[in-house]
Short mmCIF file of C-alpha atoms in Angstrom, two decimals:
data_model
loop_
_atom_site.label_atom_id
_atom_site.label_comp_id
_atom_site.label_asym_id
_atom_site.label_seq_id
_atom_site.Cartn_x
_atom_site.Cartn_y
_atom_site.Cartn_z
CA MET U 1 82.55 91.35 48.56
CA TYR U 2 80.49 91.94 50.71
CA PRO U 3 80.58 91.98 54.25
CA ASN U 4 77.88 89.79 55.85
CA VAL U 5 75.98 90.88 59.23
CA LYS U 6 78.38 89.41 61.45
CA ASP U 7 81.53 91.15 60.28
CA ILE U 8 79.30 94.44 60.34
CA GLU U 9 78.54 94.00 63.81
CA ASN U 10 81.59 92.97 65.16
CA SER U 11 83.79 95.65 63.61
CA ALA U 12 80.78 97.46 64.23
CA SER U 13 81.76 96.65 68.12
CA LEU U 14 84.90 97.50 67.60
CA GLU U 15 84.20 100.99 66.31
CA GLN U 16 82.59 101.73 69.34
CA MET U 17 85.23 100.60 71.42
CA ASN U 18 87.72 102.11 69.80
CA GLY U 19 89.36 104.62 72.28
CA GLU U 20 85.94 103.08 74.42
CA ILE U 21 87.02 99.82 76.10
CA PHE U 22 88.87 100.58 78.38
CA GLN U 23 88.19 103.57 79.64
CA ALA U 24 86.35 102.85 83.59
CA VAL U 25 83.39 101.32 82.85
CA GLU U 26 80.51 102.58 84.38
CA PRO U 27 78.53 100.91 86.93
CA PRO U 28 74.65 100.78 86.90
CA ARG U 29 72.61 102.09 88.77
CA ARG U 30 71.74 101.08 92.26
CA SER U 31 68.52 100.89 93.99
CA THR U 32 68.19 103.26 96.64
CA GLY U 33 67.33 99.30 98.91
CA ARG U 34 71.10 97.99 97.73
CA LEU U 35 72.75 101.47 98.99
CA ILE U 36 71.04 101.25 102.32
CA MET U 37 71.86 97.71 102.67
CA HIS U 38 75.96 98.54 101.99
CA GLY U 39 75.22 101.16 104.51
CA MET U 40 74.22 98.48 107.07
CA ALA U 41 78.06 97.78 108.08
CA MET U 42 78.60 101.07 109.63
CA PHE U 43 75.58 100.85 111.02
CA GLY U 44 77.02 97.50 113.17
CA ARG U 45 80.09 99.40 113.70
CA GLU U 46 79.19 102.38 115.32
CA PHE U 47 77.06 100.59 117.30
CA CYS U 48 79.80 98.86 118.30
CA TYR U 49 82.16 101.89 118.91
CA ALA U 50 78.94 103.41 121.04
CA VAL U 51 79.26 99.60 123.03
CA GLU U 52 83.28 100.00 123.62
CA ALA U 53 82.66 104.08 124.37
CA ALA U 54 80.00 103.42 127.48
CA TYR U 55 81.87 99.56 129.06
CA VAL U 56 85.68 99.73 128.00
CA THR U 57 86.38 102.66 131.68
CA PRO U 58 84.91 100.33 132.85
CA VAL U 59 85.72 97.53 132.40
CA LEU U 60 89.65 98.05 132.50
CA LEU U 61 88.59 99.56 136.34
CA SER U 62 87.21 95.81 136.97
CA VAL U 63 89.53 94.10 135.57
CA GLY U 64 92.76 96.60 138.40
CA LEU U 65 94.63 97.81 135.23
CA PRO U 66 97.17 100.75 136.03
CA ARG U 67 95.86 104.17 135.20
CA SER U 68 100.26 103.99 133.42
CA LEU U 69 98.76 101.55 131.03
CA TYR U 70 95.81 104.04 130.07
CA SER U 71 97.97 105.43 126.66
CA LEU U 72 99.51 102.30 125.87
CA VAL U 73 95.99 100.60 125.61
CA TRP U 74 94.62 103.32 123.06
CA LEU U 75 98.08 104.14 120.62
CA ILE U 76 98.71 100.28 120.64
CA SER U 77 95.91 99.91 117.81
CA PRO U 78 96.05 103.70 116.25
CA ILE U 79 100.00 103.24 115.46
CA LEU U 80 99.25 99.40 114.27
CA GLY U 81 96.63 100.45 111.38
CA PHE U 82 98.45 103.52 110.87
CA ILE U 83 101.26 101.27 109.61
CA LEU U 84 98.97 98.22 108.10
CA GLN U 85 96.86 100.08 106.89
CA PRO U 86 98.19 100.99 103.48
CA VAL U 87 99.21 97.22 102.99
CA VAL U 88 96.20 96.77 103.27
CA GLY U 89 94.53 99.56 100.90
CA SER U 90 96.58 98.05 98.05
CA ALA U 91 96.36 94.36 98.81
CA SER U 92 92.82 94.50 98.78
CA ASP U 93 93.56 97.02 94.81
CA HIS U 94 94.91 92.71 93.26
CA CYS U 95 93.05 90.24 95.70
CA ARG U 96 92.26 87.45 93.39
CA SER U 97 89.43 85.68 95.58
CA ARG U 98 85.90 84.21 93.57
CA TRP U 99 84.21 86.57 96.29
CA GLY U 100 85.75 89.89 94.90
CA ARG U 101 88.62 92.39 96.16
CA ARG U 102 86.93 94.16 99.23
CA ARG U 103 84.80 91.90 100.57
CA PRO U 104 87.42 88.90 102.03
CA TYR U 105 89.21 91.64 103.97
CA ILE U 106 85.45 93.24 105.26
CA LEU U 107 84.23 89.85 106.68
CA SER U 108 88.32 89.19 108.11
CA LEU U 109 88.23 92.51 109.84
CA GLY U 110 84.72 91.45 110.96
CA ILE U 111 85.53 88.42 112.91
CA ILE U 112 88.40 89.99 114.67
CA MET U 113 85.89 92.73 115.67
CA VAL U 114 83.91 90.12 117.19
CA ILE U 115 86.91 88.16 119.01
CA GLY U 116 88.23 91.57 119.90
CA MET U 117 84.82 92.29 122.07
CA THR U 118 84.83 88.43 122.97
CA LEU U 119 88.14 89.13 124.79
CA TYR U 120 86.84 92.63 126.49
CA LEU U 121 83.88 91.87 127.24
CA ASN U 122 84.21 88.02 129.10
CA GLY U 123 87.76 88.01 129.42
CA ASP U 124 87.88 88.77 132.76
CA THR U 125 84.83 85.81 134.00
CA ALA U 126 86.37 83.64 131.79
CA VAL U 127 89.59 83.83 133.60
CA SER U 128 87.83 83.23 136.66
CA ALA U 129 86.05 80.19 135.42
CA VAL U 130 89.98 78.94 135.10
CA LEU U 131 91.57 80.57 137.36
CA SER U 132 91.43 80.83 141.17
CA PRO U 133 91.94 84.06 142.90
CA SER U 134 95.30 85.39 143.07
CA PRO U 135 97.82 87.54 141.18
CA GLU U 136 97.90 85.61 138.60
CA LYS U 137 94.16 85.63 137.18
CA ARG U 138 94.59 89.42 137.46
CA THR U 139 97.32 89.60 135.82
CA TRP U 140 95.86 86.94 132.54
CA ALA U 141 92.90 88.89 133.27
CA ILE U 142 94.43 92.44 132.09
CA VAL U 143 97.01 91.25 129.36
CA ILE U 144 93.61 89.19 128.22
CA THR U 145 91.14 93.00 128.62
CA MET U 146 93.97 94.69 126.78
CA LEU U 147 94.62 92.24 123.21
CA GLY U 148 90.37 92.41 123.72
CA VAL U 149 90.56 96.20 123.42
CA VAL U 150 93.53 96.54 121.18
CA ALA U 151 92.50 94.22 118.05
CA PHE U 152 88.54 96.02 119.17
CA ASP U 153 90.41 98.86 118.00
CA PHE U 154 92.74 97.64 115.57
CA ALA U 155 90.13 96.16 113.44
CA ALA U 156 86.78 98.96 113.41
CA ASP U 157 89.19 101.19 112.43
CA PHE U 158 90.67 99.43 109.39
CA ILE U 159 86.67 97.75 108.19
CA ASP U 160 86.01 101.48 107.07
CA GLY U 161 88.71 101.63 103.65
CA PRO U 162 87.66 98.16 102.36
CA ILE U 163 84.07 98.92 103.08
CA LYS U 164 84.45 102.60 100.88
CA ALA U 165 86.65 101.00 98.44
CA TYR U 166 84.01 98.61 98.10
CA LEU U 167 80.97 101.35 97.53
CA PHE U 168 83.51 103.29 95.23
CA ASP U 169 84.29 99.87 92.91
CA VAL U 170 80.88 98.59 92.77
CA CYS U 171 78.75 102.14 92.50
CA SER U 172 78.09 104.45 89.45
CA HIS U 173 79.37 108.38 90.21
CA ASP U 174 75.65 109.51 91.43
CA ASP U 175 75.38 105.76 93.33
CA LYS U 176 79.21 106.78 95.09
CA GLU U 177 77.82 110.21 96.50
CA ARG U 178 74.00 108.57 97.44
CA GLY U 179 75.40 105.93 99.48
CA LEU U 180 78.67 107.35 101.09
CA HIS U 181 75.43 109.24 102.83
CA TYR U 182 73.22 106.69 103.95
CA HIS U 183 76.95 105.31 105.12
CA ALA U 184 76.75 108.83 107.42
CA LEU U 185 73.15 108.83 107.83
CA LEU U 186 73.44 104.92 109.67
CA THR U 187 76.52 105.45 111.08
CA GLY U 188 75.50 108.27 112.92
CA LEU U 189 72.12 106.25 114.15
CA GLY U 190 73.77 103.12 114.66
CA GLY U 191 75.65 105.44 117.46
CA ALA U 192 72.66 106.66 119.40
CA LEU U 193 71.82 103.56 118.94
CA GLY U 194 74.31 102.49 120.66
CA TYR U 195 74.07 104.99 123.21
CA LEU U 196 71.44 104.71 124.59
CA THR U 197 70.93 100.74 124.38
CA GLY U 198 74.84 101.34 126.76
CA ALA U 199 72.45 103.44 129.04
CA MET U 200 70.41 100.91 130.28
CA ASP U 201 70.79 99.32 132.98
CA TRP U 202 71.10 96.18 132.03
CA GLY U 203 72.16 93.89 134.96
CA SER U 204 68.51 94.10 136.11
CA THR U 205 67.07 93.06 133.89
CA PHE U 206 66.03 89.39 132.38
CA LEU U 207 68.46 88.97 130.79
CA GLY U 208 70.74 90.34 133.33
CA ARG U 209 70.02 87.89 135.20
CA ILE U 210 70.04 85.48 133.01
CA MET U 211 73.15 86.04 131.32
CA GLY U 212 75.58 87.03 134.44
CA SER U 213 76.15 90.37 134.13
CA GLU U 214 75.28 93.40 131.92
CA PHE U 215 78.15 93.43 130.30
CA GLN U 216 77.43 89.81 129.36
CA VAL U 217 73.76 91.05 127.76
CA MET U 218 75.97 94.54 125.72
CA TYR U 219 77.35 91.18 123.89
CA PHE U 220 75.29 89.16 123.54
CA LEU U 221 73.24 92.54 121.49
CA ALA U 222 76.52 94.12 120.21
CA THR U 223 77.34 90.53 118.30
CA ALA U 224 73.81 90.02 117.36
CA VAL U 225 73.55 92.99 115.91
CA PHE U 226 76.54 93.30 114.38
CA LEU U 227 77.27 89.89 112.92
CA ILE U 228 73.59 90.22 111.31
CA LEU U 229 74.30 93.98 109.80
CA LEU U 230 77.42 92.21 108.74
CA ALA U 231 75.94 89.32 107.03
CA VAL U 232 74.07 92.30 104.90
CA HIS U 233 76.24 94.16 103.17
CA LEU U 234 78.62 91.48 102.00
CA PHE U 235 75.19 89.99 100.32
CA SER U 236 74.14 93.88 99.24
CA ILE U 237 75.89 94.54 95.44
CA PRO U 238 78.17 91.78 93.96
CA GLU U 239 81.65 92.59 92.99
CA THR U 240 83.53 91.79 90.20
CA PRO U 241 86.72 89.01 91.01
CA LEU U 242 89.29 90.37 89.73
CA GLU U 243 90.47 87.39 87.39
CA ASN U 244 86.96 87.65 85.39
CA LYS U 245 87.86 91.51 84.25
CA LYS U 246 91.75 90.33 83.28
CA GLU U 247 89.49 87.59 81.36
CA GLU U 248 86.92 89.52 79.70
CA LEU U 249 89.41 92.65 78.51
CA ALA U 250 92.09 89.17 76.82
CA LEU U 251 89.13 88.60 75.31
CA LEU U 252 88.78 91.36 73.40
CA LEU U 253 91.54 92.38 71.54
CA LYS U 254 91.67 88.60 70.38
CA HIS U 255 87.71 89.43 69.27
CA ASP U 256 90.33 92.65 67.35
CA GLY U 257 92.49 89.95 65.85
CA LEU U 258 89.90 87.43 64.74
CA SER U 259 87.70 89.84 62.24
CA PRO U 260 87.80 88.52 58.45
CA TYR U 261 89.71 90.57 55.52
CA GLY U 262 87.11 92.59 54.02
CA SER U 263 85.26 93.68 56.98
CA MET U 264 84.50 96.59 57.93
CA ASP U 265 87.37 96.78 60.63
CA LYS U 266 90.39 96.61 57.96
CA ALA U 267 87.82 99.16 54.99
CA GLN U 268 88.64 101.42 57.80
CA ASN U 269 91.69 100.88 58.81
CA GLY U 270 91.53 98.60 61.16
CA SER U 271 95.34 97.59 61.26
CA LEU U 272 95.59 101.56 63.58
CA LYS U 273 93.13 100.69 65.74
CA THR U 274 94.10 97.31 66.84
CA LYS U 275 97.48 98.94 67.98
CA LYS U 276 95.88 101.80 70.03
CA ILE U 277 93.38 99.70 71.80
CA ALA U 278 97.44 97.04 72.36
CA ARG U 279 98.62 100.49 73.50
CA SER U 280 95.51 101.22 76.02
CA LEU U 281 95.83 98.37 77.80
CA SER U 282 99.20 99.56 78.82
CA GLN U 283 101.01 97.05 76.45
CA MET U 284 98.77 94.36 78.02
CA GLU U 285 101.15 94.49 80.13
CA GLU U 286 103.61 93.58 77.45
CA ASN U 287 101.73 90.37 76.97
CA ASN U 288 103.60 88.63 79.91
CA PRO U 289 101.05 87.17 82.54
CA GLN U 290 104.42 87.20 85.01
CA ASP U 291 104.89 90.39 84.66
CA ILE U 292 102.37 91.50 86.06
CA GLU U 293 102.85 89.08 88.89
CA GLU U 294 105.77 90.87 90.09
CA GLN U 295 105.01 94.18 89.86
CA VAL U 296 101.27 93.22 92.14
CA GLN U 297 104.64 91.92 94.25
CA LYS U 298 107.21 94.74 94.26
CA ARG U 299 104.39 97.10 94.65
CA MET U 300 103.18 95.05 97.32
CA THR U 301 105.66 96.19 99.50
CA PHE U 302 105.58 98.60 102.39
CA LYS U 303 108.90 100.13 101.62
CA SER U 304 106.70 100.85 97.52
CA LEU U 305 103.43 101.27 99.59
CA ILE U 306 105.19 103.73 101.68
CA ARG U 307 107.16 105.56 98.80
CA ALA U 308 103.65 105.37 97.14
CA LEU U 309 102.36 107.84 99.29
CA LEU U 310 104.99 110.39 99.31
CA THR U 311 104.71 110.89 96.26
CA MET U 312 101.38 111.12 96.37
CA PRO U 313 99.59 113.83 93.77
CA ALA U 314 99.85 117.58 95.71
CA HIS U 315 96.14 117.34 96.12
CA TYR U 316 95.61 114.03 98.02
CA GLN U 317 98.87 115.31 100.17
CA TYR U 318 96.71 118.51 101.35
CA LEU U 319 92.87 115.67 101.32
CA CYS U 320 94.53 113.80 103.51
CA LEU U 321 96.20 116.75 106.04
CA SER U 322 93.26 118.03 106.23
CA HIS U 323 91.96 115.28 106.78
CA LEU U 324 94.13 114.38 109.61
CA ILE U 325 93.90 118.29 110.77
CA GLY U 326 89.85 117.41 111.56
CA TRP U 327 90.11 114.08 113.37
CA THR U 328 92.67 115.60 115.41
CA ALA U 329 90.36 117.84 116.71
CA PHE U 330 86.98 116.17 117.09
CA LEU U 331 88.98 113.12 118.79
CA SER U 332 90.58 115.38 121.39
CA ASN U 333 86.77 116.37 121.89
CA MET U 334 85.32 113.53 122.06
CA LEU U 335 87.60 111.35 124.13
CA PHE U 336 87.92 113.73 126.93
CA PHE U 337 83.90 115.01 126.15
CA THR U 338 82.70 113.23 129.22
CA ASP U 339 85.49 114.00 131.63
CA PHE U 340 84.72 117.39 131.38
CA MET U 341 81.45 117.85 131.76
CA GLY U 342 82.00 116.29 135.23
CA GLN U 343 84.66 118.25 136.03
CA ILE U 344 83.93 121.82 134.44
CA VAL U 345 80.51 121.97 133.80
CA PHE U 346 79.66 119.85 137.11
CA HIS U 347 82.43 120.45 138.65
CA GLY U 348 82.64 117.39 140.08
CA ASN U 349 85.66 115.18 140.88
CA PRO U 350 87.41 112.41 139.98
CA TYR U 351 89.14 111.66 142.40
CA ALA U 352 87.71 112.48 145.51
CA GLU U 353 86.81 109.56 147.11
CA HIS U 354 83.70 107.20 145.68
CA ASN U 355 80.92 107.78 148.84
CA SER U 356 81.89 111.07 148.50
CA THR U 357 79.58 113.99 146.59
CA ALA U 358 82.78 115.68 144.90
CA TYR U 359 82.57 111.79 143.07
CA LEU U 360 78.78 111.71 143.11
CA ILE U 361 78.85 115.10 141.25
CA TYR U 362 81.75 113.91 138.54
CA GLU U 363 79.49 110.60 137.98
CA ARG U 364 76.10 113.02 137.29
CA GLY U 365 78.37 114.42 134.59
CA VAL U 366 80.53 112.17 132.55
CA GLU U 367 75.78 110.74 132.48
CA VAL U 368 74.90 113.81 131.18
CA GLY U 369 77.58 113.64 128.70
CA CYS U 370 76.65 110.62 127.67
CA TRP U 371 73.54 111.32 126.01
CA GLY U 372 75.47 114.61 124.19
CA MET U 373 77.10 111.86 123.84
CA CYS U 374 73.67 110.51 122.11
CA ILE U 375 73.11 114.24 120.69
CA ASN U 376 75.86 114.06 118.80
CA ALA U 377 75.26 110.73 117.06
CA ILE U 378 71.25 112.39 116.36
CA SER U 379 72.41 114.94 114.81
CA SER U 380 75.40 113.75 112.51
CA ALA U 381 72.48 111.35 110.97
CA LEU U 382 70.18 114.56 110.60
CA TYR U 383 72.57 115.94 109.03
CA SER U 384 74.37 114.23 106.75
CA TYR U 385 70.12 114.11 105.23
CA LEU U 386 70.40 117.72 104.61
CA GLN U 387 73.55 117.38 103.24
CA LYS U 388 72.29 116.34 100.37
CA ALA U 389 70.00 119.23 99.73
CA LEU U 390 72.95 121.33 100.46
CA LEU U 391 75.04 120.25 98.04
CA PRO U 392 73.70 121.24 94.50
CA PHE U 393 73.83 124.82 96.61
CA ILE U 394 77.07 125.34 98.97
CA GLY U 395 78.99 122.25 97.16
CA LEU U 396 81.44 119.59 98.50
CA LYS U 397 84.05 122.99 99.57
CA GLY U 398 80.79 124.37 101.34
CA LEU U 399 80.11 121.66 103.44
CA TYR U 400 83.73 121.29 103.93
CA PHE U 401 83.89 124.73 105.19
CA VAL U 402 80.29 125.07 106.98
CA GLY U 403 81.10 121.74 109.01
CA TYR U 404 85.40 122.54 110.21
CA LEU U 405 83.50 126.26 111.28
CA LEU U 406 80.76 124.93 113.11
CA PHE U 407 82.39 122.02 115.67
CA GLY U 408 85.31 124.72 116.25
CA LEU U 409 82.79 127.64 116.82
CA GLY U 410 81.01 125.23 119.26
CA THR U 411 83.62 123.56 121.26
CA GLY U 412 85.33 127.34 121.51
CA PHE U 413 81.77 128.20 123.18
CA ILE U 414 81.92 125.59 124.85
CA GLY U 415 85.43 125.90 126.96
CA LEU U 416 84.83 129.42 127.10
CA PHE U 417 81.43 129.96 128.80
CA PRO U 418 80.85 126.09 130.09
CA ASN U 419 77.29 125.36 131.17
CA VAL U 420 74.68 122.13 131.42
CA TYR U 421 71.53 123.03 128.12
CA SER U 422 74.19 125.11 126.23
CA THR U 423 76.75 122.47 126.12
CA LEU U 424 73.89 120.14 125.60
CA VAL U 425 72.96 121.88 123.00
CA LEU U 426 75.99 122.86 121.39
CA CYS U 427 76.30 118.87 121.25
CA SER U 428 74.50 118.96 117.75
CA LEU U 429 77.81 120.46 116.32
CA PHE U 430 80.12 117.98 117.18
CA GLY U 431 77.22 115.80 114.48
CA VAL U 432 78.24 118.03 111.33
CA MET U 433 81.99 117.52 111.79
CA SER U 434 81.41 114.30 112.16
CA SER U 435 79.10 113.43 109.02
CA THR U 436 80.64 116.16 107.53
CA LEU U 437 84.40 113.76 108.52
CA TYR U 438 82.45 110.60 106.89
CA THR U 439 81.72 111.86 103.74
CA VAL U 440 83.75 115.08 102.54
CA PRO U 441 87.09 113.97 102.28
CA PHE U 442 85.34 110.37 100.39
CA ASN U 443 83.89 112.15 98.16
CA LEU U 444 86.43 114.47 97.36
CA ILE U 445 88.57 111.24 95.99
CA SER U 446 86.12 109.65 93.89
CA GLU U 447 85.84 113.11 92.30
CA TYR U 448 89.49 113.26 92.08
CA HIS U 449 89.72 109.21 90.19
CA ARG U 450 86.78 110.20 88.02
CA GLU U 451 89.18 112.86 86.66
CA GLU U 452 92.13 111.55 86.44
CA GLU U 453 89.33 108.08 84.26
CA ARG U 454 88.05 112.06 81.90
CA GLU U 455 92.87 112.65 81.99
CA LEU U 456 93.06 109.01 80.85
CA GLN U 457 89.22 109.03 78.61
CA ALA U 458 91.10 111.73 76.68
CA SER U 459 94.79 110.87 75.82
CA GLY U 460 93.45 107.73 75.14
CA LYS U 461 96.12 105.69 77.24
CA SER U 462 96.54 103.66 80.67
CA GLN U 463 98.17 104.35 83.18
CA ALA U 464 101.26 101.46 83.46
CA PRO U 465 100.05 99.64 86.83
CA SER U 466 104.02 100.06 87.97
CA GLN U 467 102.16 104.36 88.71
CA SER U 468 98.67 103.52 88.80
CA ARG U 469 97.63 103.57 92.39
CA GLY U 470 94.16 101.89 93.63
CA LYS U 471 91.19 104.15 95.28
CA GLY U 472 92.01 100.60 97.45
CA ILE U 473 95.34 102.85 98.37
CA ASP U 474 93.73 106.10 98.84
CA CYS U 475 91.01 104.73 100.83
CA ALA U 476 93.22 103.92 103.00
CA ALA U 477 95.98 107.30 103.21
CA LEU U 478 92.74 108.48 104.03
CA THR U 479 92.08 106.31 106.76
CA CYS U 480 95.33 106.61 108.25
CA MET U 481 95.24 109.71 108.44
CA VAL U 482 92.17 108.87 111.67
CA GLN U 483 95.19 106.30 113.17
CA LEU U 484 98.17 109.41 112.97
CA ALA U 485 94.76 111.68 114.84
CA GLN U 486 94.77 109.03 117.74
CA ILE U 487 98.40 109.41 118.08
CA ILE U 488 99.04 112.75 118.34
CA VAL U 489 95.85 113.13 120.61
CA GLY U 490 96.90 109.47 122.72
CA GLY U 491 100.13 110.94 123.24
CA GLY U 492 100.70 114.19 122.92
CA LEU U 493 96.79 116.12 125.06
CA GLY U 494 97.27 113.98 127.50
CA LEU U 495 99.98 115.93 128.14
CA LEU U 496 99.12 119.58 128.00
CA VAL U 497 95.79 118.88 130.85
CA ILE U 498 98.72 117.98 133.04
CA LEU U 499 101.19 121.99 131.71
CA ALA U 500 97.83 123.71 132.14
CA GLY U 501 95.92 122.04 134.64
CA SER U 502 93.17 121.60 133.34
CA VAL U 503 90.49 119.86 130.82
CA VAL U 504 89.54 122.84 129.62
CA VAL U 505 92.46 123.34 127.45
CA VAL U 506 91.46 119.97 125.59
CA VAL U 507 88.41 121.23 124.08
CA ILE U 508 90.15 125.22 123.46
CA SER U 509 92.78 123.14 121.68
CA ALA U 510 90.07 121.64 119.17
CA SER U 511 88.66 124.75 118.69
CA ALA U 512 91.29 126.10 117.29
CA ALA U 513 92.46 122.81 115.23
CA SER U 514 89.09 122.84 113.87
CA LEU U 515 89.16 127.03 112.88
CA ILE U 516 92.43 125.88 111.53
CA GLY U 517 91.70 123.32 109.77
CA CYS U 518 88.65 125.57 108.16
CA CYS U 519 91.36 127.70 106.48
CA PHE U 520 93.16 125.43 105.42
CA VAL U 521 90.29 123.27 103.07
CA ALA U 522 89.24 127.09 102.14
CA PHE U 523 92.24 127.68 100.81
CA PHE U 524 94.53 124.31 100.13
CA VAL U 525 92.46 121.58 99.39
CA ARG U 526 91.26 121.14 95.75
CA TYR U 527 88.02 120.69 94.64
CA VAL U 528 87.06 119.64 90.86
CA GLU U 529 84.38 121.16 88.72
#
């Protein structure tokens, strides 16, 4: 007649679960140390990126790559990334590894990065050790070096999406914002250290004499730094495997069905609550695990993924478009910046004889341009920390607008008034844009997901599996814009320079694109209040 204590406890827990259990459960708060460990992968990735920026052109020139193939090297990787990024993003959303959904992909892409560095920094040495000097040797050296560059760029661009999705999966909303700021901070520090390391003359050092050349020294340093920091990242915050999450939900339904006669659940119309809970689980995928697998496989076809991207809500599409404009402006400037310094600021000539004064002046300009890139990386790290202080006052909209505006004005002044000292000072504004692109769009993705989860909670419904998009595919869609920007820049700016007859047009184009993006983020991108 009277319910026992156990029944009351069970029914009370079910009462709390009613309408709440199927809401997005907020992960526990993460310590600052854990978030910094999680961001170490970005430090290692950016360190390797800086090494590539410093050495890939000398490496390609040393193996005799024809100039006609330069654009091919830089276009293959973004084209592959643009096609495959959504596929991997969706696949990671449904990965059933015991290690979690994101970390297996992060580890795989990290290994591909190391293989790429191995090929492009050591390919010529390996071929020389196997083959005697001949046209065949030169061909193999070019092929292996190109494969290394393409593999490294592909994996380094690709790995950003799973890293961001991993952060979103395991962190609360506040920790996501903190984590993204640490990511931007460590990205800037990694780039600065990489540029400083690449600027040193390792060939005349003790390590250079032991290993044979500065290429091998940089390979050893970059690989060691990246692998150590990748391991720190992978063991920073544990993931809950996808299978475990579904088992927990199934057990909760069983628990609801086992409420005995006379319990508080029955006394409070528990049969209706049971139906509501079942509906909240999307009817437990019709209680048929095979249907779940079929839906997942259907969703993971490339045609279905493209359709999902094209039918994204409008605010997601506008965010992706603003990200594309921002990265197009940023890459337009960064990829040609050292050449701009050598030709326009220092008035050198890259096509002059290598022992001529004009060519030596050009090389000096390129070296100063590398220091400008280092200033960019340091300012990116500092601004990522300053963002945390500015966010409560100007919000995400203000941060997004200011980043595009300062970059557009800075590049405009550099193009119109080229001067060594003013250009180096204005390089600090490049870091503002870099930090903005690495944080604000992903913060907005997090806000959009949080808003959708709240709407589902308020309606007491759960999105059907065939209609839902995971965080992985949304992060992948943003990262796809980086690859698309690389395709636009690689395929279009070279022709633009030829038509204009000067590299100045690149910097002016970057300024114009950034100012257009400034208007776009102000009037079209939606911000969650």
